[in-house]
């Protein structure tokens, strides 16, 4: 019988369709290290040799050890194999919390696991911490208008963590791999009939209802140069908007117009590039949670509503911003 | 308002927001009559709001209807007004038709797969409606119709034309109401009139040249036509007034938004007392109009004896008040109000004709005044 | 076949949404409440099947304050046959565990072949309920379906996650959740709205379902703190000195916007 850390935080590792550790895992292990000792769990198909590689990557990201459950069921059944594995691991480790990625798969696993073990669940956390009484999850709700904290009355808290929300990274540890025997629950599961990997979707979100919007104005100068707005939008996964002036100048079709006579948006992030900020434009965007503006004219009215304004040339500031964002992704 | 009416009105509002408002400017500019959208209005139940339910009507009251037309008009006044005319036609066939006639025409009208037009006014007979000259002469079991009808909404797109034609002596007593289906030989249409507003619905002359229909197409008895036409207009007047109210209410709300946003001399327009007085008058006028309209609709529902002057009063007051409110909303917008893209000038153009049709506001005064004088 | 559709009333996202800073609950007075659009799509899946197969009964289920009844009725106007409304002040602020236990009890009481929910509600919470219900009801869960085929004894569909698309199928009874890729709901018509008044509408309390909301022996999740994001203060305005783009990137990262 292995001795598990008293402050163990069980982290369910997500894998890509090809069996590699998913990006989200690094953040989960980083979060776990903030509140205890990260113990990782990987559920993989046998015979592919993934286990060792996963354990190595998990250790590099801070896992004290990696428990591996190998089962064929992971390829043919939805959710249930991971929940069975998680139940077995939680039974052995007795963690203070279980961290799972807030992905579609992760939420299903977390939901079934919490229901099976009668554990309280905290969904879509953007941060975790620990106080005298245990693990606390932090949430941002209603489009970022409110911050909440939640905790378990007792027992371990199951937390799904928003992907990319945790900046903190844990220090690498030596590799430790443990195989865990799976006790299949026999719970009826949905059958996976076929799987195919999908390419990163390149289509931009629709302007109305978008959580992020990058808009351009007459300051872009031409339809060709307006591509810079689209480039930044794609880097942020944002929708593309425009001022009336940009639409009138023919840089972009009218359905992108933000403002009194165009679309009203209320995104978490609104970036205005080369937009002066006429009242008619502001009427359609000033409820945005965060406004960033770049404009050559220091007196442009857009700066009155911007949380962060840069007086400067769009064509030098924005390319630098795009490469800074790209660098961060790597 | 009852919970049920609230739910019904909410459904109409949702329809107007989703189907009418986003398209109103384009339909106006392109003079497009959106028959596909009208079919969806029919599916909702707007084709025969106060038509009996056995042939597909919604079986609601006039009070329900005025509240609905107000909501529709907030989305697109011209389309709301057309739907109101269509309802008048459907109601006339439902009320004055026999079961054979109802079964034949009402289902298509209530679904709005078939549209209806009302043909009363002629080039030489407007306010003096009893002076119409379009004739329907008996030939065996048929009528042969000759004449021209003016300002017919929906003409050229409708499946059913309810035509007031002279079958007997001069004056009101010699008129019958006859249903002429589209495609009847001899039926033709003038060009789509170039109008100040109401561009989203076609207005044409309807020309009858030896148009032959069976006498079984006549609604009610021979000579009942003028009465049928006038009874249709009582409800028609309320619905048009409700459309005015909706258009003006929308304009007022836009103006309110504008004066809160717009700054002059360092302060929002809305803080200016003269602006506040103007807004207060606009709101008061509209509420007064709505009260008068609801009262008249209730009278129509209960069949009160003074329903004719009540409807006339409501129509006159509401269409005048609404036009003035919309025009004031345009003024509050300054130069922007004059631009197409703000939508205000369209509503002003659309509402102007409501003071003229379904009986001019001068005729409304005549009805009210005569009623007063005759009461003595 | 009996299909239960979970429907939820949410604050309209087009209006301002507020939380009560004392209780952490949605401030229902602050904004208009509507039937969540994803709930409507879930209902559309059920109604479309009911329209194409015989003997399909669609039941609405909602756990919401008394005031949500009118919103639930809209689902009846759209064509559901009956509604079950769990309205109990003791359930206000229920955590996901209590919510799932209560809904599962109601689903068992009604009886079901298929439960359909939206994948995520617009007021933010969850995305886990379908899986929780499946576990409690001891049936398979097929979530995030972007297409659904229902037969007399099975449900199948396409499930798209962030990086893969899969075909899945499950025998009935089952719990599924659907995404907004599925068609928009039909508009209720006047006849539906009027008929809705006469349809069975059952209002239940937690006690009716044998649920004890204040059962302290069951671990639950509690809100320990709430704060409104401070109102917009005068923003920062800098002049580009060659590092403007980097400064924006830092601002975005600091505020978790990139």
Coordinates of C-alpha atoms in Angstrom, one line a residue, chain A residues 18-186:
Chain A
X18 CA -3.4 11.0 -30.2
X19 CA -2.8 10.2 -26.5
X20 CA -0.5 13.2 -25.6
X21 CA -1.0 15.3 -22.5
X22 CA -3.4 18.1 -23.2
X23 CA -2.4 21.7 -22.6
X24 CA -4.9 22.1 -19.9
X25 CA -3.0 19.6 -17.7
X26 CA -0.2 22.0 -17.0
X27 CA -2.5 24.6 -15.6
X28 CA -4.4 22.0 -13.5
X29 CA -1.1 20.7 -12.0
X30 CA -0.1 24.3 -11.4
X31 CA -3.3 25.0 -9.6
X32 CA -3.0 21.8 -7.6
X33 CA 0.4 22.8 -6.4
X34 CA -1.0 26.1 -5.0
X35 CA -3.2 24.2 -2.6
X36 CA -1.5 20.9 -1.9
X37 CA 0.5 18.1 -3.5
X38 CA -0.5 17.3 -7.0
X39 CA -1.3 13.6 -7.7
X40 CA -2.1 13.0 -11.3
X41 CA -4.4 10.4 -12.8
X42 CA -4.2 9.3 -16.4
X43 CA -6.7 7.0 -18.0
X44 CA -5.5 5.5 -21.2
X45 CA -5.9 2.6 -23.6
X46 CA -3.5 -0.3 -22.9
X47 CA -0.8 -1.3 -25.3
X48 CA -0.2 2.1 -26.8
X49 CA 2.7 2.9 -24.4
X50 CA 1.2 6.2 -23.5
X51 CA 1.5 5.7 -19.7
X52 CA 5.3 6.3 -19.4
X53 CA 5.2 9.4 -21.7
X54 CA 2.2 10.8 -19.8
X55 CA 3.9 10.2 -16.4
X56 CA 7.0 12.0 -17.7
X57 CA 5.1 15.0 -18.9
X58 CA 3.0 15.2 -15.8
X59 CA 6.1 15.0 -13.6
X60 CA 7.6 17.8 -15.6
X61 CA 4.5 19.8 -14.9
X62 CA 4.7 19.1 -11.2
X63 CA 2.9 15.8 -10.5
X64 CA 4.2 14.2 -7.3
X65 CA 3.3 10.9 -8.9
X66 CA 1.0 9.7 -11.8
X67 CA -1.5 7.0 -11.3
X68 CA -2.3 5.2 -14.5
X69 CA -5.4 3.3 -15.3
X70 CA -5.3 1.3 -18.5
X71 CA -8.6 0.2 -19.9
X72 CA -9.9 -0.6 -23.4
X73 CA -13.2 0.9 -22.3
X74 CA -11.8 4.4 -22.7
X75 CA -12.0 4.0 -26.5
X76 CA -15.5 2.7 -26.6
X77 CA -17.4 4.2 -23.7
X78 CA -18.2 7.8 -22.9
X79 CA -17.4 9.2 -19.4
X80 CA -17.9 6.1 -17.4
X81 CA -14.4 4.6 -17.6
X82 CA -12.8 7.8 -16.4
X83 CA -15.3 8.1 -13.6
X84 CA -14.6 4.6 -12.5
X85 CA -10.9 5.3 -12.5
X86 CA -11.4 8.6 -10.7
X87 CA -13.5 6.8 -8.0
X88 CA -10.8 4.2 -7.6
X89 CA -8.1 6.8 -7.4
X90 CA -10.0 9.0 -5.0
X91 CA -10.7 6.0 -2.8
X92 CA -7.0 5.3 -2.6
X93 CA -5.6 8.8 -2.4
X94 CA -8.3 10.5 -0.2
X95 CA -7.6 13.9 -1.8
X96 CA -8.6 17.3 -0.4
X97 CA -9.8 18.2 -3.8
X98 CA -10.2 16.8 -7.3
X99 CA -9.3 19.1 -10.2
X100 CA -10.6 18.5 -13.7
X101 CA -10.5 20.6 -16.8
X102 CA -13.7 22.5 -17.5
X103 CA -13.9 21.0 -21.0
X104 CA -16.9 19.1 -22.3
X105 CA -15.4 15.8 -21.4
X106 CA -14.1 17.1 -18.0
X107 CA -17.5 18.5 -17.0
X108 CA -19.2 15.2 -17.7
X109 CA -16.6 13.2 -15.7
X110 CA -16.7 15.7 -12.9
X111 CA -20.5 15.6 -12.9
X112 CA -20.8 11.9 -12.8
X113 CA -18.0 11.6 -10.3
X114 CA -19.5 14.2 -7.9
X115 CA -22.9 12.6 -8.1
X116 CA -21.5 9.1 -7.5
X117 CA -19.5 10.1 -4.5
X118 CA -21.9 12.8 -3.2
X119 CA -19.1 15.3 -3.4
X120 CA -19.8 19.0 -3.8
X121 CA -18.8 20.4 -7.1
X122 CA -17.5 23.8 -8.1
X123 CA -17.8 24.5 -11.8
X124 CA -15.7 26.8 -14.1
X125 CA -13.3 28.0 -11.5
X126 CA -10.7 30.6 -12.5
X127 CA -8.6 30.1 -9.5
X128 CA -8.2 28.0 -6.4
X129 CA -6.8 28.7 -2.9
X130 CA -6.7 27.2 0.5
X131 CA -7.8 28.7 3.8
X132 CA -8.0 27.2 7.3
X133 CA -11.1 25.2 6.4
X134 CA -10.0 23.8 3.1
X135 CA -10.0 24.4 -0.6
X136 CA -11.7 27.4 -2.1
X137 CA -12.6 27.9 -5.7
X138 CA -12.9 31.3 -7.3
X139 CA -15.4 32.0 -10.1
X140 CA -16.2 34.9 -12.4
X141 CA -19.8 35.1 -13.4
X142 CA -22.2 37.1 -15.6
X143 CA -19.6 38.0 -18.2
X144 CA -17.1 38.9 -15.5
X145 CA -19.3 41.3 -13.6
X146 CA -19.0 39.4 -10.4
X147 CA -16.4 37.4 -8.5
X148 CA -17.6 34.5 -6.3
X149 CA -15.8 32.1 -4.0
X150 CA -17.2 28.7 -3.1
X151 CA -16.1 25.9 -0.9
X152 CA -17.3 22.5 0.4
X153 CA -19.1 22.2 3.7
X154 CA -16.9 19.2 4.3
X155 CA -15.1 16.5 2.4
X156 CA -13.2 16.9 -0.9
X157 CA -14.4 19.6 -3.4
X158 CA -14.6 18.6 -7.1
X159 CA -13.5 21.6 -9.2
X160 CA -13.6 22.1 -12.9
X161 CA -11.0 24.6 -13.9
X162 CA -11.5 27.0 -16.8
X163 CA -9.0 26.3 -19.5
X164 CA -6.2 28.8 -19.5
X165 CA -7.3 30.5 -16.4
X166 CA -4.5 29.4 -14.2
X167 CA -1.2 31.1 -14.9
X168 CA 0.7 29.5 -12.1
X169 CA 3.1 26.6 -13.0
X170 CA 4.4 23.9 -10.6
X171 CA 8.0 22.9 -10.4
X172 CA 9.0 19.7 -12.1
X173 CA 9.4 16.6 -9.9
X174 CA 10.9 13.2 -10.4
X175 CA 8.9 10.8 -12.5
X176 CA 6.8 8.4 -10.4
X177 CA 4.4 6.1 -12.1
X178 CA 1.9 3.8 -10.4
X179 CA -0.5 1.5 -12.0
X180 CA -4.0 1.4 -10.6
X181 CA -6.3 -1.6 -11.1
X182 CA -9.7 -0.6 -12.4
X183 CA -12.8 -1.8 -10.7
X184 CA -15.4 -1.3 -13.4
X185 CA -18.7 0.0 -12.0
X186 CA -20.7 -1.6 -14.7

